[in-house]
Each structure stands twice: as structure tokens, then as C-alpha cells.
CSV table of N, CA and C in Angstrom, one decimal:
chain,number,residue,atom,x,y,z
A,1,GLN,N,162.1,208.9,126.8
A,1,GLN,CA,161.0,208.3,126.1
A,1,GLN,C,160.0,207.7,127.0
A,2,ASN,N,158.8,208.0,126.8
A,2,ASN,CA,157.7,207.4,127.6
A,2,ASN,C,157.2,206.1,127.0
A,3,LEU,N,157.2,205.1,127.8
A,3,LEU,CA,156.6,203.8,127.3
A,3,LEU,C,155.4,203.4,128.1
A,4,LYS,N,154.5,202.8,127.5
A,4,LYS,CA,153.2,202.4,128.2
A,4,LYS,C,153.0,200.9,127.9
A,5,HIS,N,152.7,200.2,129.0
A,5,HIS,CA,152.4,198.8,128.8
A,5,HIS,C,151.0,198.5,129.4
A,6,GLN,N,150.2,197.8,128.6
A,6,GLN,CA,148.9,197.4,129.1
A,6,GLN,C,148.8,195.9,129.0
A,7,TYR,N,148.1,195.4,130.0
A,7,TYR,CA,147.9,193.9,130.1
A,7,TYR,C,146.5,193.6,130.5
A,8,PHE,N,145.8,192.8,129.7
A,8,PHE,CA,144.5,192.5,129.9
A,8,PHE,C,144.4,191.0,130.1
A,9,PRO,N,144.4,190.5,131.4
A,9,PRO,CA,144.4,189.0,131.6
A,9,PRO,C,143.1,188.4,131.2
A,10,ASP,N,143.2,187.2,130.6
A,10,ASP,CA,142.0,186.4,130.3
A,10,ASP,C,141.6,185.6,131.6
A,11,LYS,N,140.5,184.9,131.5
A,11,LYS,CA,140.0,184.2,132.7
A,11,LYS,C,140.9,183.1,133.2
A,12,THR,N,141.7,182.5,132.3
A,12,THR,CA,142.7,181.5,132.7
A,12,THR,C,143.7,182.1,133.7
A,13,HIS,N,144.2,183.3,133.3
A,13,HIS,CA,145.2,183.9,134.2
A,13,HIS,C,144.5,184.4,135.5
A,14,LEU,N,143.3,184.9,135.4
A,14,LEU,CA,142.7,185.3,136.6
A,14,LEU,C,142.4,184.2,137.6
A,15,HIS,N,142.0,183.0,137.1
A,15,HIS,CA,141.7,181.9,138.0
A,15,HIS,C,143.0,181.4,138.6
A,16,ARG,N,144.1,181.5,137.9
A,16,ARG,CA,145.4,181.1,138.5
A,16,ARG,C,145.8,182.0,139.6
A,17,ALA,N,145.8,183.3,139.3
A,17,ALA,CA,146.2,184.3,140.3
A,17,ALA,C,145.2,184.6,141.3
A,18,GLY,N,143.9,184.6,140.9
A,18,GLY,CA,142.8,185.0,141.8
A,18,GLY,C,142.6,186.5,141.8
A,19,LEU,N,141.4,186.8,142.3
A,19,LEU,CA,141.0,188.2,142.5
A,19,LEU,C,141.7,188.8,143.7
A,20,GLY,N,141.9,190.1,143.7
A,20,GLY,CA,142.6,190.7,144.8
A,20,GLY,C,143.6,191.8,144.4
A,21,ALA,N,144.4,192.2,145.4
A,21,ALA,CA,145.4,193.3,145.2
A,21,ALA,C,146.8,192.6,145.2
A,22,TYR,N,147.6,193.1,144.2
A,22,TYR,CA,148.9,192.5,144.1
A,22,TYR,C,149.9,193.7,144.0
A,23,ALA,N,151.0,193.6,144.7
A,23,ALA,CA,152.1,194.6,144.6
A,23,ALA,C,153.0,194.2,143.5
A,24,VAL,N,153.3,195.2,142.6
A,24,VAL,CA,154.1,195.0,141.4
A,24,VAL,C,155.3,196.0,141.5
A,25,THR,N,156.5,195.5,141.3
A,25,THR,CA,157.7,196.4,141.2
A,25,THR,C,158.3,196.2,139.8
A,26,ILE,N,158.5,197.4,139.2
A,26,ILE,CA,159.1,197.4,137.8
A,26,ILE,C,160.4,198.1,137.9
A,27,THR,N,161.5,197.5,137.3
A,27,THR,CA,162.8,198.1,137.2
A,27,THR,C,163.1,198.3,135.8
A,28,VAL,N,163.5,199.5,135.4
A,28,VAL,CA,163.9,199.8,134.0
A,28,VAL,C,165.3,200.2,134.0
A,29,THR,N,166.1,199.6,133.2
A,29,THR,CA,167.6,199.9,133.1
A,29,THR,C,167.9,200.4,131.7
A,30,ASP,N,168.6,201.5,131.5
A,30,ASP,CA,168.9,202.0,130.2
A,30,ASP,C,170.2,201.4,129.8
A,31,VAL,N,170.7,201.8,128.6
A,31,VAL,CA,171.9,201.2,128.0
A,31,VAL,C,173.2,201.7,128.8
A,32,ASP,N,173.1,202.8,129.5
A,32,ASP,CA,174.2,203.2,130.3
A,32,ASP,C,174.3,202.6,131.7
A,33,GLY,N,173.3,201.7,132.0
A,33,GLY,CA,173.3,201.1,133.3
A,33,GLY,C,172.5,201.8,134.4
A,34,ASP,N,172.0,203.0,134.0
A,34,ASP,CA,171.1,203.7,135.0
A,34,ASP,C,169.8,203.0,135.1
A,35,SER,N,169.2,202.9,136.3
A,35,SER,CA,167.9,202.3,136.4
A,35,SER,C,167.0,203.1,137.3
A,36,SER,N,165.8,202.8,137.2
A,36,SER,CA,164.7,203.4,137.9
A,36,SER,C,163.8,202.3,138.4
A,37,VAL,N,163.3,202.4,139.6
A,37,VAL,CA,162.4,201.5,140.1
A,37,VAL,C,161.0,202.1,140.5
A,38,ALA,N,159.9,201.5,140.1
A,38,ALA,CA,158.6,202.0,140.5
A,38,ALA,C,157.8,200.8,141.0
A,39,SER,N,157.0,201.1,142.1
A,39,SER,CA,156.2,200.1,142.6
A,39,SER,C,154.7,200.6,142.6
A,40,GLN,N,153.8,199.6,142.4
A,40,GLN,CA,152.4,200.0,142.3
A,40,GLN,C,151.6,198.8,142.7
A,41,THR,N,150.4,199.0,143.2
A,41,THR,CA,149.5,198.0,143.6
A,41,THR,C,148.4,197.8,142.5
A,42,ILE,N,148.3,196.6,142.0
A,42,ILE,CA,147.3,196.3,140.9
A,42,ILE,C,146.2,195.5,141.6
A,43,THR,N,144.9,196.0,141.4
A,43,THR,CA,143.8,195.3,141.9
A,43,THR,C,143.0,194.6,140.8
A,44,ILE,N,142.8,193.3,140.9
A,44,ILE,CA,142.0,192.5,139.9
A,44,ILE,C,140.6,192.3,140.5
A,45,ASN,N,139.6,192.9,139.8
A,45,ASN,CA,138.2,192.8,140.2
A,45,ASN,C,137.5,191.8,139.3
A,46,ASN,N,136.4,191.3,139.8
A,46,ASN,CA,135.6,190.4,139.1
A,46,ASN,C,134.8,191.2,138.0
A,47,THR,N,134.7,190.6,136.8
A,47,THR,CA,133.8,191.1,135.8
A,47,THR,C,132.6,190.2,135.8
A,48,PRO,N,131.4,190.7,136.0
A,48,PRO,CA,130.2,189.8,136.0
A,48,PRO,C,130.0,189.1,134.7
A,49,ASP,N,129.6,187.8,134.8
A,49,ASP,CA,129.3,187.0,133.6
A,49,ASP,C,127.8,186.9,133.4
A,50,ALA,N,127.3,186.8,132.2
A,50,ALA,CA,125.9,186.6,131.9
A,50,ALA,C,125.5,185.2,132.3
A,51,PRO,N,124.2,185.0,132.6
A,51,PRO,CA,123.7,183.6,132.9
A,51,PRO,C,123.9,182.7,131.7
A,52,VAL,N,123.9,181.4,132.0
A,52,VAL,CA,123.8,180.4,131.0
A,52,VAL,C,122.6,179.6,131.2
A,53,ILE,N,121.8,179.5,130.1
A,53,ILE,CA,120.5,178.7,130.2
A,53,ILE,C,120.8,177.3,129.6
A,54,ALA,N,120.4,176.3,130.3
A,54,ALA,CA,120.6,174.9,129.8
A,54,ALA,C,119.6,174.6,128.8
A,55,ASP,N,120.0,174.0,127.7
A,55,ASP,CA,119.1,173.6,126.6
A,55,ASP,C,118.2,172.5,127.0
A,56,PRO,N,116.9,172.9,127.1
A,56,PRO,CA,115.9,171.8,127.5
A,56,PRO,C,115.5,170.9,126.3
A,57,GLY,N,116.0,171.2,125.1
A,57,GLY,CA,115.6,170.4,124.0
A,57,GLY,C,114.2,170.8,123.5
A,58,THR,N,113.5,170.0,122.7
A,58,THR,CA,112.2,170.3,122.3
A,58,THR,C,111.2,170.0,123.4
A,59,LEU,N,110.4,171.0,123.8
A,59,LEU,CA,109.4,170.9,124.9
A,59,LEU,C,108.1,170.4,124.3
A,60,ARG,N,107.7,169.2,124.7
A,60,ARG,CA,106.4,168.6,124.2
A,60,ARG,C,105.3,168.8,125.1
A,61,TRP,N,104.2,169.3,124.6
A,61,TRP,CA,103.0,169.6,125.4
A,61,TRP,C,101.8,168.8,124.8
A,62,SER,N,100.8,168.5,125.6
A,62,SER,CA,99.5,167.9,125.1
A,62,SER,C,98.5,169.0,125.2
A,63,GLU,N,97.7,169.1,124.1
A,63,GLU,CA,96.6,170.1,124.1
A,63,GLU,C,95.6,169.8,125.2
A,64,LEU,N,95.1,170.8,125.7
A,64,LEU,CA,94.1,170.8,126.8
A,64,LEU,C,94.6,170.3,128.1
A,65,SER,N,95.9,170.0,128.2
A,65,SER,CA,96.5,169.5,129.5
A,65,SER,C,97.4,170.6,130.0
A,66,LEU,N,97.3,170.9,131.3
A,66,LEU,CA,98.2,171.8,131.9
A,66,LEU,C,99.5,171.1,132.2
A,67,SER,N,100.6,171.6,131.7
A,67,SER,CA,101.9,171.0,131.9
A,67,SER,C,102.9,172.0,132.3
A,68,GLU,N,104.0,171.6,132.9
A,68,GLU,CA,105.1,172.5,133.3
A,68,GLU,C,106.5,172.0,132.9
A,69,PHE,N,107.4,172.9,132.7
A,69,PHE,CA,108.8,172.5,132.5
A,69,PHE,C,109.6,173.5,133.2
A,70,LEU,N,110.7,173.1,133.7
A,70,LEU,CA,111.6,174.0,134.5
A,70,LEU,C,112.8,174.4,133.6
A,71,ILE,N,113.0,175.7,133.4
A,71,ILE,CA,114.1,176.2,132.7
A,71,ILE,C,115.2,176.4,133.7
A,72,ASN,N,116.4,175.8,133.5
A,72,ASN,CA,117.5,175.9,134.4
A,72,ASN,C,118.6,176.9,133.9
A,73,ALA,N,119.0,177.8,134.8
A,73,ALA,CA,120.0,178.7,134.5
A,73,ALA,C,121.1,178.7,135.5
A,74,SER,N,122.3,179.0,135.1
A,74,SER,CA,123.4,179.0,136.1
A,74,SER,C,124.3,180.2,135.8
A,75,ASP,N,125.2,180.5,136.7
A,75,ASP,CA,126.0,181.7,136.5
A,75,ASP,C,127.3,181.5,137.3
A,76,SER,N,128.4,181.8,136.8
A,76,SER,CA,129.7,181.6,137.5
A,76,SER,C,129.9,182.6,138.6
A,77,ASP,N,129.1,183.6,138.6
A,77,ASP,CA,129.2,184.6,139.7
A,77,ASP,C,128.4,184.1,140.9
A,78,ALA,N,129.1,184.0,142.0
A,78,ALA,CA,128.5,183.5,143.2
A,78,ALA,C,127.3,184.4,143.7
A,79,GLY,N,126.2,183.8,144.1
A,79,GLY,CA,125.1,184.5,144.7
A,79,GLY,C,124.2,185.2,143.7
A,80,ASP,N,124.4,185.1,142.4
A,80,ASP,CA,123.5,185.7,141.5
A,80,ASP,C,122.1,185.0,141.5
A,81,THR,N,121.1,185.8,141.4
A,81,THR,CA,119.7,185.3,141.3
A,81,THR,C,119.3,185.7,139.9
A,82,PHE,N,118.2,185.1,139.4
A,82,PHE,CA,117.7,185.3,138.1
A,82,PHE,C,116.3,185.8,138.0
A,83,VAL,N,116.0,186.5,137.0
A,83,VAL,CA,114.6,186.9,136.7
A,83,VAL,C,114.4,186.4,135.2
A,84,PHE,N,113.3,185.5,135.1
A,84,PHE,CA,113.0,184.9,133.8
A,84,PHE,C,111.9,185.6,133.2
A,85,ALA,N,111.9,185.6,131.8
A,85,ALA,CA,110.8,186.2,131.0
A,85,ALA,C,110.7,185.5,129.7
A,86,LEU,N,109.6,185.7,129.0
A,86,LEU,CA,109.3,185.1,127.7
A,86,LEU,C,109.2,186.2,126.7
A,87,GLU,N,109.7,185.8,125.4
A,87,GLU,CA,109.5,186.7,124.3
A,87,GLU,C,108.9,185.9,123.2
A,88,ASP,N,108.0,186.5,122.4
A,88,ASP,CA,107.3,185.8,121.3
A,88,ASP,C,106.7,184.5,121.6
A,89,ALA,N,106.1,184.4,122.8
A,89,ALA,CA,105.5,183.1,123.2
A,89,ALA,C,104.1,183.0,122.7
A,90,PRO,N,103.7,181.7,122.4
A,90,PRO,CA,102.3,181.5,122.0
A,90,PRO,C,101.3,181.9,123.1
A,91,ALA,N,100.1,182.1,122.7
A,91,ALA,CA,99.1,182.5,123.7
A,91,ALA,C,98.9,181.5,124.8
A,92,GLY,N,99.0,182.0,126.0
A,92,GLY,CA,98.7,181.2,127.2
A,92,GLY,C,100.0,180.7,127.9
A,93,LEU,N,101.1,180.7,127.2
A,93,LEU,CA,102.4,180.2,127.8
A,93,LEU,C,102.9,181.3,128.8
A,94,THR,N,103.2,180.8,130.0
A,94,THR,CA,103.8,181.8,131.0
A,94,THR,C,105.0,181.2,131.6
A,95,VAL,N,105.8,182.1,132.2
A,95,VAL,CA,107.0,181.6,133.0
A,95,VAL,C,106.9,182.4,134.3
A,96,GLU,N,107.2,181.6,135.4
A,96,GLU,CA,107.3,182.2,136.7
A,96,GLU,C,108.7,182.9,136.7
A,97,SER,N,108.6,184.3,137.0
A,97,SER,CA,109.8,185.1,136.8
A,97,SER,C,110.9,184.7,137.8
A,98,ASN,N,110.6,184.2,139.0
A,98,ASN,CA,111.6,183.9,140.0
A,98,ASN,C,112.1,182.4,140.0
A,99,THR,N,111.4,181.5,139.2
A,99,THR,CA,111.8,180.1,139.3
A,99,THR,C,112.2,179.6,137.9
A,100,GLY,N,111.7,180.2,136.8
A,100,GLY,CA,111.9,179.7,135.5
A,100,GLY,C,111.0,178.6,135.1
A,101,ARG,N,109.9,178.4,135.9
A,101,ARG,CA,108.9,177.3,135.6
A,101,ARG,C,108.0,177.8,134.5
A,102,LEU,N,107.9,177.0,133.4
A,102,LEU,CA,107.0,177.3,132.3
A,102,LEU,C,105.7,176.6,132.6
A,103,LEU,N,104.6,177.3,132.4
A,103,LEU,CA,103.2,176.7,132.6
A,103,LEU,C,102.4,177.0,131.3
A,104,TRP,N,101.7,175.9,130.9
A,104,TRP,CA,100.9,176.1,129.7
A,104,TRP,C,99.8,175.0,129.6
A,105,ARG,N,98.6,175.5,129.2
A,105,ARG,CA,97.6,174.5,128.8
A,105,ARG,C,97.2,174.9,127.4
A,106,PRO,N,97.8,174.3,126.4
A,106,PRO,CA,97.5,174.6,125.0
A,106,PRO,C,96.0,174.3,124.7
A,107,THR,N,95.5,175.2,123.9
A,107,THR,CA,94.1,175.0,123.4
A,107,THR,C,94.0,173.9,122.3
A,108,SER,N,92.8,173.5,122.0
A,108,SER,CA,92.7,172.5,120.9
A,108,SER,C,93.1,173.1,119.6
A,109,GLU,N,93.0,174.4,119.4
A,109,GLU,CA,93.4,175.1,118.2
A,109,GLU,C,94.9,175.1,118.1
A,110,GLN,N,95.6,175.0,119.2
A,110,GLN,CA,97.1,175.0,119.2
A,110,GLN,C,97.7,173.6,119.0
A,111,GLY,N,96.8,172.6,119.0
A,111,GLY,CA,97.3,171.2,118.9
A,111,GLY,C,97.9,170.9,117.5
A,112,GLY,N,98.8,170.0,117.5
A,112,GLY,CA,99.4,169.6,116.2
A,112,GLY,C,100.3,170.7,115.6
A,113,ARG,N,100.8,171.6,116.4
A,113,ARG,CA,101.7,172.7,115.9
A,113,ARG,C,103.0,172.8,116.6
A,114,ARG,N,103.9,173.4,116.0
A,114,ARG,CA,105.2,173.7,116.6
A,114,ARG,C,105.3,175.2,116.7
A,115,TYR,N,105.9,175.7,117.8
A,115,TYR,CA,106.0,177.1,118.1
A,115,TYR,C,107.5,177.4,118.5
A,116,ALA,N,107.9,178.6,118.2
A,116,ALA,CA,109.2,179.1,118.6
A,116,ALA,C,109.0,180.3,119.5
A,117,ALA,N,109.8,180.3,120.6
A,117,ALA,CA,109.7,181.4,121.5
A,117,ALA,C,111.1,181.6,122.1
A,118,PHE,N,111.3,182.6,122.9
A,118,PHE,CA,112.5,182.9,123.6
A,118,PHE,C,112.3,183.0,125.1
A,119,VAL,N,113.2,182.4,125.9
A,119,VAL,CA,113.2,182.7,127.3
A,119,VAL,C,114.5,183.5,127.6
A,120,THR,N,114.3,184.4,128.5
A,120,THR,CA,115.5,185.2,128.9
A,120,THR,C,115.7,185.0,130.4
A,121,ALA,N,116.9,185.1,130.8
A,121,ALA,CA,117.3,185.1,132.2
A,121,ALA,C,118.2,186.3,132.4
A,122,THR,N,117.9,187.1,133.4
A,122,THR,CA,118.6,188.3,133.7
A,122,THR,C,119.2,188.1,135.2
A,123,ASP,N,120.5,188.3,135.3
A,123,ASP,CA,121.0,188.0,136.7
A,123,ASP,C,121.0,189.3,137.5
A,124,SER,N,121.4,189.2,138.7
A,124,SER,CA,121.3,190.4,139.6
A,124,SER,C,122.3,191.5,139.3
A,125,THR,N,123.2,191.3,138.3
A,125,THR,CA,124.0,192.4,137.8
A,125,THR,C,123.5,193.1,136.6
A,126,GLY,N,122.3,192.5,136.1
A,126,GLY,CA,121.7,193.1,134.9
A,126,GLY,C,122.1,192.4,133.6
A,127,ARG,N,123.0,191.4,133.7
A,127,ARG,CA,123.4,190.7,132.5
A,127,ARG,C,122.3,189.8,132.0
A,128,LEU,N,122.0,189.8,130.7
A,128,LEU,CA,120.8,189.0,130.2
A,128,LEU,C,121.3,188.0,129.1
A,129,THR,N,120.7,186.8,129.2
A,129,THR,CA,120.9,185.8,128.2
A,129,THR,C,119.5,185.5,127.6
A,130,ARG,N,119.5,185.4,126.2
A,130,ARG,CA,118.2,185.1,125.5
A,130,ARG,C,118.4,183.7,124.8
A,131,PHE,N,117.5,182.8,125.1
A,131,PHE,CA,117.7,181.4,124.6
A,131,PHE,C,116.4,181.0,123.8
A,132,PRO,N,116.6,180.4,122.6
A,132,PRO,CA,115.5,180.0,121.8
A,132,PRO,C,114.8,178.7,122.3
A,133,LEU,N,113.5,178.6,122.3
A,133,LEU,CA,112.8,177.4,122.7
A,133,LEU,C,112.0,176.9,121.5
A,134,THR,N,111.9,175.6,121.4
A,134,THR,CA,111.0,175.0,120.5
A,134,THR,C,109.9,174.2,121.3
A,135,LEU,N,108.7,174.6,121.0
A,135,LEU,CA,107.5,174.0,121.7
A,135,LEU,C,106.7,173.2,120.7
A,136,GLU,N,106.4,172.0,121.0
A,136,GLU,CA,105.6,171.1,120.1
A,136,GLU,C,104.3,170.7,120.9
A,137,VAL,N,103.2,170.9,120.3
A,137,VAL,CA,101.9,170.6,120.9
A,137,VAL,C,101.3,169.4,120.2
A,138,GLN,N,101.2,168.3,121.0
A,138,GLN,CA,100.6,167.1,120.5
A,138,GLN,C,99.1,167.2,120.3
A,139,ASP,N,98.6,166.8,119.1
A,139,ASP,CA,97.2,166.8,118.9
A,139,ASP,C,96.5,165.6,119.5
A,140,SER,N,95.5,165.9,120.4
A,140,SER,CA,94.8,164.8,121.1
A,140,SER,C,93.8,164.1,120.2
A,141,GLY,N,93.6,164.6,119.0
A,141,GLY,CA,92.6,164.0,118.2
A,141,GLY,C,91.2,164.5,118.4
A,142,SER,N,91.1,165.5,119.3
A,142,SER,CA,89.7,166.1,119.5
A,142,SER,C,89.2,166.8,118.3
A,143,ILE,N,87.9,166.8,118.2
A,143,ILE,CA,87.3,167.5,117.0
A,143,ILE,C,87.1,169.0,117.3
A,144,HIS,N,87.5,169.8,116.3
A,144,HIS,CA,87.5,171.2,116.5
A,144,HIS,C,86.3,171.8,115.7
A,145,GLY,N,85.6,172.7,116.4
A,145,GLY,CA,84.5,173.4,115.7
A,145,GLY,C,83.2,172.6,115.6
A,146,ARG,N,82.3,173.1,114.8
A,146,ARG,CA,81.0,172.4,114.7
A,146,ARG,C,81.1,171.2,113.8
A,147,VAL,N,80.5,170.1,114.2
A,147,VAL,CA,80.5,168.9,113.4
A,147,VAL,C,79.2,168.8,112.6
A,148,PHE,N,78.1,169.1,113.3
A,148,PHE,CA,76.8,169.0,112.6
A,148,PHE,C,76.1,170.4,112.6
A,149,SER,N,75.4,170.6,111.5
A,149,SER,CA,74.7,171.9,111.5
A,149,SER,C,73.2,171.7,111.6
């Protein structure tokens, strides 16, 4: 009879054993006492993890003022670098792709509003994380449009 055994270690086991090659010897004994021995090398490789973006909370901006916020990302894979991007961002909001620095000078029309956007971080293995942002623009009290005709 052929038997098959599969084992998928979780991260807890991997951290205990570590990555690398391991020699494994298996001995099988039947009911008559006959046995067979097989040896094999098992190699445990790293599986890349996606980046983790730290929650910056609600980002507060002042209309007509250039401000910046830094989006922080981390990754358990040593040496990973990140590329940042924005999705569904309000007009004028940008992110520096190599640093995660958000830059924005909200217009007077954008004052007094809340916006939702997403920031993404892609690591050097191609793994991507998408994180929701809440942006709040403080109204400076400036007058919009024509006052007198």
C-alpha cells in the first residue's frame, strides 16, 4: 500500500526551525517486523510577505496650504523596498513613489470636506497592500466665488 504524507508548516514552526536544508530519515515497520528506511533532504524556503502599511489615522489638511504626511510601510522580508501609489485620490494629492510622502495643497473649493482614497505599497517581490485613507480638509473661512456683481 502506498502512503503519502504532506506537511505544511506554519510561520511558528518555520521560525523555530529556521530556513534551510534538513536531512530527514523515515523508518516504516510493518506488522511482521519488516522495515524499510528512506532518507531525504527537505529544503524550507522563504515565502515573501506583503508589506504592512501603518495606519496614519485621519489626515488633516488646511486649504490653500501645502502640507505633507509620510506613509510608513514595513515588511518582514529583509531588504524589501517599496513603491507607493494612490488610488481614487482627490485632485492635486500626490505621493512620492519611492518614499511614501503625501503632498497636497487643497484648493478653497476642497475646504470643509472629507475625502476617501487608497494608498498602495508594492514590495520588491511584487506583493501589494492597499490601505484606505481618510483625508479631512479644514475650511480656512475664505470666501469662494464672486461676492459683488
